[in-house]
Amino acid sequence: MTLPERQTSLLEVRLGKPAHGGYCVARHDGRVVFVRGGLPGELVQVRITEDRGRFCRAEVVDVAEPSPHRVPAVCPAAAAGAGCCDLAHATVAAQREFKASVLVEQLQRLAGLDMPVELRALPGSADGTRWRTRVRLAVDADGRAGVHRYRSEEILGELSCPQPVPGTVDGIAGRRWRPGSQLQLAVDATGERQIVELSATRRHGGRGRGDVRRQRLLDGADRAREHVRDRVFEISAGGFWQAHRGAAQAYAEVVADWAALRTGEHAWDLYSGVGVFAAQLADQVGESGAVVAVESVAAAVHDGQRALADLPQVKFRSGRVERVLAELRHAPRVVVLDPPRAGAGRAVVEAITAREPARIIHIGCDPASFARDVGLYRAAGYRLESVTAFDAFPLTHHMEAIGLLVR
């Protein structure tokens, strides 16, 4: 059957276990079908959206036998076809169970581990709404801001999504913006909103995050103020910060607990951003110790140096992690790293493990990349002693995992 024919026909399938990416696995005529918009156990009618030969992707168009965990979807943008709230049709508890099972499966498949995982809630999002402090919008040819249709370049004008904190998108729909640009909206800890325009022209960026766009501050202060464990961080307009308002604090507490450094020891904070984790390590090693923070984005290095100016034991190194690691002389007792979505990869993992740190604290926002990196650590003689996962992106299939690896 050709793809156009499949797209106009409906199939009835019984949904099985969750799969990476927010899908449930089903089978039809001997082929695997990855279904979006369903829950395990449901009998649904689906429309094929992509035929890859050995498998298909599909979306639910009708639910014949709903799961007891299904609830009315709460996101108008997702209902219009946006890719934002792809688990909004499930209870919060079911969302967390869905995501935890995906992480468990990825650890089994890619790292050879069988470990139970429980997704922990972050403060301030009991119902899964109003947690997001950073939003990126696209601007269409007519200057209207919107969000992309799922797996498409089409821009939808519907901005009603329950994720952003109040005030994030106020007034955006009524204005006209530069066609082809993007808007980055941020609401900081003080409630101040920034609007940053990202140009249509892209250039290669740092931190392994692909292309970046030229930035122009349109509204708000030139620095966002954030707080973690009584320390103030001022982030340059358009700079990176965790999307969930409770994430940075929660991750910092885990890092501080697991690092267990002693006075005078050495540590690394890789992909450090402005040095949130470096600050936790510095408090433990004291002025007789040393913390090296490695970050490729120059603005983040500058912001971090300002925020941690009272910690002489912290030294920032600007550059790609792969290059800087080869230049570092002192072997660390603890390494903390928070790589981009694609993960650290073989070269970085091998460079870290060659220094034989006693503890590695690895943070990942993609379960497959996280599990793949864990497998590389295991091959180098480390074991995953503990894993903590956070529901850092409620209403979506995304999560954050933190692993403690020891020799």
Short mmCIF file of C-alpha atoms in Angstrom, two decimals:
data_model
loop_
_atom_site.label_atom_id
_atom_site.label_comp_id
_atom_site.label_asym_id
_atom_site.label_seq_id
_atom_site.Cartn_x
_atom_site.Cartn_y
_atom_site.Cartn_z
CA MET A 1 0.00 0.00 0.00
CA THR A 2 1.44 3.42 -0.89
CA LEU A 3 1.94 6.12 1.71
CA PRO A 4 -0.85 8.39 0.40
CA GLU A 5 -3.26 5.44 0.58
CA ARG A 6 -2.10 4.63 4.11
CA GLN A 7 -2.56 8.23 5.19
CA THR A 8 -6.21 8.18 4.12
CA SER A 9 -7.01 4.78 5.61
CA LEU A 10 -7.48 3.83 9.25
CA LEU A 11 -6.07 0.82 11.05
CA GLU A 12 -7.32 -0.66 14.31
CA VAL A 13 -4.53 -1.73 16.66
CA ARG A 14 -4.03 -2.68 20.29
CA LEU A 15 -1.33 -0.56 21.90
CA GLY A 16 1.51 -2.20 23.76
CA LYS A 17 4.41 -0.85 25.79
CA PRO A 18 5.71 2.74 25.62
CA ALA A 19 8.59 3.50 23.28
CA HIS A 20 11.17 6.27 23.17
CA GLY A 21 9.77 9.47 21.70
CA GLY A 22 6.30 9.37 23.24
CA TYR A 23 5.01 6.45 21.19
CA CYS A 24 3.28 3.20 22.06
CA VAL A 25 4.25 0.06 20.16
CA ALA A 26 1.63 -1.80 18.12
CA ARG A 27 1.73 -4.42 15.38
CA HIS A 28 -0.23 -4.71 12.16
CA ASP A 29 0.29 -7.20 9.33
CA GLY A 30 3.60 -8.27 10.85
CA ARG A 31 5.03 -4.77 11.04
CA VAL A 32 5.78 -2.54 14.01
CA VAL A 33 3.70 0.61 14.26
CA PHE A 34 4.82 3.43 16.56
CA VAL A 35 1.64 5.20 17.63
CA ARG A 36 1.46 8.74 18.97
CA GLY A 37 -1.42 9.92 21.15
CA GLY A 38 -2.27 6.62 22.83
CA LEU A 39 -1.66 4.79 26.09
CA PRO A 40 -0.65 1.17 26.74
CA GLY A 41 -3.54 -1.29 26.51
CA GLU A 42 -5.85 0.92 24.47
CA LEU A 43 -7.69 -0.27 21.36
CA VAL A 44 -7.43 2.60 18.89
CA GLN A 45 -7.90 3.58 15.29
CA VAL A 46 -4.80 5.17 13.83
CA ARG A 47 -3.76 6.94 10.66
CA ILE A 48 -0.32 6.19 9.21
CA THR A 49 1.76 9.36 9.03
CA GLU A 50 5.10 7.88 7.95
CA ASP A 51 5.97 4.58 6.27
CA ARG A 52 9.59 3.51 6.70
CA GLY A 53 9.22 0.02 5.26
CA ARG A 54 10.11 -2.11 8.28
CA PHE A 55 8.01 0.09 10.55
CA CYS A 56 5.45 2.88 10.45
CA ARG A 57 4.56 5.91 12.52
CA ALA A 58 0.92 6.67 13.15
CA GLU A 59 -1.35 8.92 15.17
CA VAL A 60 -4.51 8.08 17.09
CA VAL A 61 -7.71 9.38 15.52
CA ASP A 62 -10.23 7.48 17.65
CA VAL A 63 -10.14 5.49 20.90
CA ALA A 64 -12.41 2.44 20.97
CA GLU A 65 -11.28 1.16 24.38
CA PRO A 66 -9.66 3.92 26.46
CA SER A 67 -7.16 3.39 29.24
CA PRO A 68 -8.39 4.17 32.76
CA HIS A 69 -5.48 6.63 32.87
CA ARG A 70 -6.76 8.67 29.92
CA VAL A 71 -7.99 12.20 30.67
CA PRO A 72 -9.27 15.04 28.48
CA ALA A 73 -6.29 16.75 26.82
CA VAL A 74 -5.54 20.18 28.25
CA CYS A 75 -3.49 21.75 25.44
CA PRO A 76 -5.21 23.63 22.58
CA ALA A 77 -1.89 23.94 20.74
CA ALA A 78 -1.33 20.18 20.76
CA ALA A 79 -4.95 19.64 19.71
CA ALA A 80 -4.23 21.86 16.69
CA GLY A 81 -1.28 19.63 15.75
CA ALA A 82 1.69 21.13 17.63
CA GLY A 83 4.32 18.84 19.08
CA CYS A 84 4.35 20.32 22.58
CA CYS A 85 2.12 18.35 24.98
CA ASP A 86 2.28 14.84 23.56
CA LEU A 87 1.28 13.14 26.84
CA ALA A 88 -1.41 15.60 27.92
CA HIS A 89 -4.05 12.89 27.43
CA ALA A 90 -2.70 10.94 30.44
CA THR A 91 -2.88 11.53 34.17
CA VAL A 92 0.28 12.97 35.72
CA ALA A 93 0.97 9.63 37.42
CA ALA A 94 0.53 7.76 34.13
CA GLN A 95 2.84 10.20 32.35
CA ARG A 96 5.57 9.49 34.89
CA GLU A 97 5.08 5.74 34.69
CA PHE A 98 5.21 5.97 30.88
CA LYS A 99 8.51 7.88 30.94
CA ALA A 100 10.10 5.75 33.65
CA SER A 101 9.38 2.59 31.67
CA VAL A 102 11.10 4.11 28.62
CA LEU A 103 14.23 4.87 30.64
CA VAL A 104 14.23 1.35 32.10
CA GLU A 105 13.94 -0.13 28.61
CA GLN A 106 16.73 2.05 27.20
CA LEU A 107 19.06 1.08 30.05
CA GLN A 108 18.29 -2.57 29.37
CA ARG A 109 18.77 -2.32 25.62
CA LEU A 110 21.73 0.08 25.37
CA ALA A 111 23.58 -0.37 28.67
CA GLY A 112 22.76 -3.99 29.55
CA LEU A 113 21.30 -2.97 32.91
CA ASP A 114 18.11 -3.94 34.68
CA MET A 115 17.46 -1.12 37.15
CA PRO A 116 14.16 0.14 38.55
CA VAL A 117 13.49 3.83 37.94
CA GLU A 118 11.00 6.14 39.57
CA LEU A 119 10.37 9.59 38.13
CA ARG A 120 10.51 12.29 40.80
CA ALA A 121 8.34 15.39 40.63
CA LEU A 122 9.86 18.84 40.66
CA PRO A 123 8.39 21.58 42.88
CA GLY A 124 5.64 23.76 41.51
CA SER A 125 3.98 21.51 38.94
CA ALA A 126 1.66 19.13 40.77
CA ASP A 127 -0.82 19.12 37.88
CA GLY A 128 1.88 19.34 35.20
CA THR A 129 1.08 22.91 34.15
CA ARG A 130 2.72 26.36 34.38
CA TRP A 131 6.28 25.15 34.86
CA ARG A 132 8.11 26.30 31.71
CA THR A 133 10.13 29.52 31.98
CA ARG A 134 11.69 29.37 28.49
CA VAL A 135 9.71 29.20 25.23
CA ARG A 136 10.90 29.38 21.63
CA LEU A 137 8.47 30.43 18.90
CA ALA A 138 8.81 30.54 15.13
CA VAL A 139 7.69 33.47 12.98
CA ASP A 140 5.91 32.83 9.67
CA ALA A 141 6.15 34.76 6.40
CA ASP A 142 3.42 37.15 7.56
CA GLY A 143 5.22 38.01 10.79
CA ARG A 144 2.95 35.96 13.05
CA ALA A 145 4.53 34.02 15.92
CA GLY A 146 3.54 30.42 16.50
CA VAL A 147 4.71 26.87 17.09
CA HIS A 148 5.64 24.17 14.61
CA ARG A 149 3.24 21.43 13.68
CA TYR A 150 4.61 18.10 14.88
CA ARG A 151 7.45 16.89 12.59
CA SER A 152 6.76 19.75 10.18
CA GLU A 153 8.02 23.20 9.22
CA GLU A 154 4.45 24.50 9.17
CA ILE A 155 3.88 27.21 11.78
CA LEU A 156 0.63 27.17 13.75
CA GLY A 157 -0.72 30.38 15.25
CA GLU A 158 -2.16 28.68 18.35
CA LEU A 159 -0.18 29.77 21.42
CA SER A 160 -2.48 28.41 24.13
CA CYS A 161 -0.30 25.82 25.84
CA PRO A 162 -0.48 25.02 29.58
CA GLN A 163 3.30 24.63 29.98
CA PRO A 164 4.57 28.26 30.21
CA VAL A 165 4.47 30.17 33.48
CA PRO A 166 1.85 32.95 33.54
CA GLY A 167 2.70 35.97 31.41
CA THR A 168 5.19 34.25 29.13
CA VAL A 169 3.26 34.65 25.88
CA ASP A 170 1.04 37.60 26.82
CA GLY A 171 0.67 40.02 23.90
CA ILE A 172 2.77 37.94 21.51
CA ALA A 173 -0.07 36.96 19.16
CA GLY A 174 -1.18 40.57 18.67
CA ARG A 175 2.19 41.80 17.38
CA ARG A 176 4.06 41.33 14.11
CA TRP A 177 7.64 40.10 14.13
CA ARG A 178 10.47 39.71 11.63
CA PRO A 179 9.45 36.97 9.14
CA GLY A 180 11.64 33.89 9.29
CA SER A 181 13.06 34.72 12.71
CA GLN A 182 12.46 32.98 16.00
CA LEU A 183 11.50 34.44 19.37
CA GLN A 184 13.00 33.23 22.63
CA LEU A 185 10.84 34.18 25.60
CA ALA A 186 12.14 33.86 29.15
CA VAL A 187 10.60 34.71 32.52
CA ASP A 188 13.23 34.83 35.26
CA ALA A 189 13.01 34.32 39.01
CA THR A 190 11.94 37.94 39.52
CA GLY A 191 9.06 37.64 37.05
CA GLU A 192 10.80 39.82 34.45
CA ARG A 193 10.18 38.75 30.84
CA GLN A 194 12.76 38.90 28.08
CA ILE A 195 11.96 38.71 24.39
CA VAL A 196 14.98 37.88 22.24
CA GLU A 197 14.82 37.75 18.45
CA LEU A 198 16.89 35.01 16.84
CA SER A 199 17.71 35.92 13.25
CA ALA A 200 16.78 33.83 10.24
CA THR A 201 20.48 33.46 9.38
CA ARG A 202 22.18 30.71 11.32
CA ARG A 203 25.83 30.12 12.10
CA HIS A 204 27.64 27.23 13.73
CA GLY A 205 27.29 27.31 17.51
CA GLY A 206 29.16 25.94 20.47
CA ARG A 207 28.47 23.38 23.16
CA GLY A 208 27.62 20.83 20.49
CA ARG A 209 24.15 22.29 20.13
CA GLY A 210 24.27 22.75 16.36
CA ASP A 211 23.60 26.04 14.59
CA VAL A 212 22.75 29.18 16.52
CA ARG A 213 21.21 32.41 15.34
CA ARG A 214 22.22 36.03 15.84
CA GLN A 215 20.38 37.50 18.79
CA ARG A 216 18.70 40.84 19.40
CA LEU A 217 17.01 41.83 22.67
CA LEU A 218 13.57 43.25 21.91
CA ASP A 219 12.07 43.59 25.37
CA GLY A 220 13.12 43.22 29.01
CA ALA A 221 16.39 43.46 30.91
CA ASP A 222 19.62 42.40 29.25
CA ARG A 223 20.19 39.81 31.98
CA ALA A 224 17.86 37.26 33.54
CA ARG A 225 18.26 36.72 37.29
CA GLU A 226 18.07 33.17 38.62
CA HIS A 227 18.73 31.69 42.06
CA VAL A 228 20.19 28.31 43.06
CA ARG A 229 20.97 27.47 46.70
CA ASP A 230 21.20 31.15 47.74
CA ARG A 231 23.50 32.07 44.85
CA VAL A 232 22.40 34.56 42.18
CA PHE A 233 23.17 33.87 38.52
CA GLU A 234 22.69 36.60 35.92
CA ILE A 235 22.18 35.08 32.49
CA SER A 236 22.84 37.05 29.31
CA ALA A 237 19.79 37.58 27.13
CA GLY A 238 19.12 34.43 25.15
CA GLY A 239 21.47 32.35 27.31
CA PHE A 240 20.79 28.79 28.43
CA TRP A 241 18.95 27.99 31.65
CA GLN A 242 16.88 24.98 32.64
CA ALA A 243 13.32 25.26 31.32
CA HIS A 244 11.56 24.01 34.45
CA ARG A 245 11.59 26.62 37.20
CA GLY A 246 12.50 24.01 39.83
CA ALA A 247 15.05 22.03 37.83
CA ALA A 248 18.35 23.81 38.50
CA GLN A 249 17.85 23.73 42.27
CA ALA A 250 16.87 20.04 42.28
CA TYR A 251 19.79 18.95 40.08
CA ALA A 252 22.25 21.00 42.14
CA GLU A 253 21.08 19.26 45.31
CA VAL A 254 21.65 15.82 43.77
CA VAL A 255 25.11 16.82 42.53
CA ALA A 256 26.08 18.19 45.94
CA ASP A 257 24.86 15.02 47.66
CA TRP A 258 26.58 12.59 45.30
CA ALA A 259 29.88 14.45 44.82
CA ALA A 260 30.99 13.94 48.46
CA LEU A 261 34.25 15.79 47.88
CA ARG A 262 36.76 16.60 50.59
CA THR A 263 38.68 19.80 51.19
CA GLY A 264 41.59 20.19 48.79
CA GLU A 265 40.35 17.76 46.11
CA HIS A 266 39.92 18.42 42.39
CA ALA A 267 36.76 18.23 40.27
CA TRP A 268 35.53 18.98 36.75
CA ASP A 269 32.22 20.47 35.65
CA LEU A 270 31.87 19.75 31.92
CA TYR A 271 29.35 21.48 29.65
CA SER A 272 29.14 23.74 32.67
CA GLY A 273 26.99 26.60 31.41
CA VAL A 274 27.25 29.37 34.00
CA GLY A 275 28.64 27.02 36.64
CA VAL A 276 25.66 25.97 38.74
CA PHE A 277 27.28 22.61 39.49
CA ALA A 278 30.78 24.09 39.73
CA ALA A 279 29.53 26.21 42.63
CA GLN A 280 28.39 23.09 44.51
CA LEU A 281 31.74 21.38 43.95
CA ALA A 282 33.66 24.51 44.98
CA ASP A 283 31.84 24.70 48.29
CA GLN A 284 33.06 21.18 49.09
CA VAL A 285 36.71 21.43 48.00
CA GLY A 286 37.30 24.87 49.51
CA GLU A 287 39.98 27.34 48.46
CA SER A 288 42.71 24.70 48.74
CA GLY A 289 40.95 22.58 46.11
CA ALA A 290 40.25 23.20 42.45
CA VAL A 291 37.25 23.03 40.13
CA VAL A 292 37.60 23.35 36.36
CA ALA A 293 34.42 24.38 34.52
CA VAL A 294 34.47 23.75 30.77
CA GLU A 295 31.98 25.53 28.50
CA SER A 296 32.06 26.37 24.79
CA VAL A 297 29.61 29.30 24.79
CA ALA A 298 31.59 32.46 25.51
CA ALA A 299 28.65 34.38 26.98
CA ALA A 300 27.99 31.57 29.48
CA VAL A 301 31.65 31.56 30.52
CA HIS A 302 31.49 35.33 31.09
CA ASP A 303 28.27 35.02 33.09
CA GLY A 304 29.73 32.18 35.14
CA GLN A 305 32.90 34.08 35.96
CA ARG A 306 30.77 36.96 37.25
CA ALA A 307 28.51 34.71 39.31
CA LEU A 308 31.38 32.74 40.88
CA ALA A 309 33.85 35.61 41.29
CA ASP A 310 33.99 34.93 45.03
CA LEU A 311 35.18 31.35 44.45
CA PRO A 312 38.87 31.56 43.43
CA GLN A 313 39.08 27.77 43.31
CA VAL A 314 36.84 27.74 40.21
CA LYS A 315 38.54 28.25 36.86
CA PHE A 316 36.49 28.46 33.66
CA ARG A 317 37.91 27.10 30.42
CA SER A 318 36.27 28.23 27.19
CA GLY A 319 36.17 25.68 24.40
CA ARG A 320 34.75 22.38 23.27
CA VAL A 321 34.96 19.70 25.93
CA GLU A 322 36.77 17.27 23.61
CA ARG A 323 39.61 19.75 23.09
CA VAL A 324 39.90 21.14 26.61
CA LEU A 325 40.03 17.71 28.27
CA ALA A 326 43.25 16.92 26.43
CA GLU A 327 44.84 20.03 27.97
CA LEU A 328 43.88 19.42 31.61
CA ARG A 329 46.74 18.10 33.76
CA HIS A 330 45.30 17.28 37.17
CA ALA A 331 43.17 14.15 37.44
CA PRO A 332 39.85 14.90 39.16
CA ARG A 333 38.26 12.90 41.94
CA VAL A 334 34.77 13.81 40.69
CA VAL A 335 33.51 14.69 37.21
CA VAL A 336 30.08 16.22 36.63
CA LEU A 337 28.81 16.55 33.07
CA ASP A 338 25.56 17.72 31.51
CA PRO A 339 26.05 17.18 27.77
CA PRO A 340 23.59 18.21 25.04
CA ARG A 341 20.74 15.95 23.97
CA ALA A 342 22.97 13.79 21.75
CA GLY A 343 24.99 12.78 24.81
CA ALA A 344 28.70 12.89 25.59
CA GLY A 345 29.73 10.20 23.14
CA ARG A 346 32.64 7.79 23.00
CA ALA A 347 35.49 10.32 22.73
CA VAL A 348 34.44 12.32 25.79
CA VAL A 349 33.60 9.25 27.89
CA GLU A 350 36.96 7.67 27.08
CA ALA A 351 38.79 10.92 27.89
CA ILE A 352 37.04 11.09 31.27
CA THR A 353 37.50 7.45 32.25
CA ALA A 354 41.17 7.54 31.24
CA ARG A 355 41.70 9.93 34.20
CA GLU A 356 40.07 7.37 36.53
CA PRO A 357 37.88 9.68 38.65
CA ALA A 358 36.34 8.02 41.69
CA ARG A 359 32.88 9.33 40.80
CA ILE A 360 31.17 10.49 37.63
CA ILE A 361 27.83 12.29 37.84
CA HIS A 362 26.25 12.19 34.38
CA ILE A 363 23.13 14.21 33.55
CA GLY A 364 21.06 13.56 30.43
CA CYS A 365 17.80 14.82 28.96
CA ASP A 366 17.44 12.01 26.40
CA PRO A 367 16.98 8.46 27.75
CA ALA A 368 18.60 6.78 24.75
CA SER A 369 21.68 9.02 24.77
CA PHE A 370 21.93 8.69 28.55
CA ALA A 371 21.76 4.89 28.39
CA ARG A 372 24.26 4.76 25.53
CA ASP A 373 26.75 6.81 27.53
CA VAL A 374 26.19 4.62 30.60
CA GLY A 375 27.07 1.63 28.43
CA LEU A 376 30.35 3.31 27.47
CA TYR A 377 31.19 3.95 31.11
CA ARG A 378 30.48 0.31 31.93
CA ALA A 379 32.80 -0.82 29.16
CA ALA A 380 35.52 1.29 30.80
CA GLY A 381 35.08 -0.41 34.16
CA TYR A 382 32.53 1.82 35.89
CA ARG A 383 29.20 0.72 37.33
CA LEU A 384 25.97 2.66 37.65
CA GLU A 385 25.51 2.86 41.40
CA SER A 386 22.39 5.02 41.37
CA VAL A 387 20.05 6.74 38.95
CA THR A 388 17.59 9.51 39.70
CA ALA A 389 15.07 10.68 37.12
CA PHE A 390 13.03 13.86 37.22
CA ASP A 391 9.74 14.75 35.55
CA ALA A 392 11.33 17.97 34.32
CA PHE A 393 9.03 18.33 31.30
CA PRO A 394 5.46 17.53 32.42
CA LEU A 395 2.82 16.83 29.74
CA THR A 396 5.60 15.71 27.37
CA HIS A 397 7.58 12.50 26.84
CA HIS A 398 10.82 14.24 27.87
CA MET A 399 12.59 13.67 31.19
CA GLU A 400 15.94 14.28 32.91
CA ALA A 401 18.10 11.48 34.29
CA ILE A 402 21.10 11.75 36.61
CA GLY A 403 23.41 8.79 37.08
CA LEU A 404 26.17 8.17 39.62
CA LEU A 405 28.96 6.01 38.23
CA VAL A 406 31.73 4.63 40.41
CA ARG A 407 34.79 2.45 39.89
#
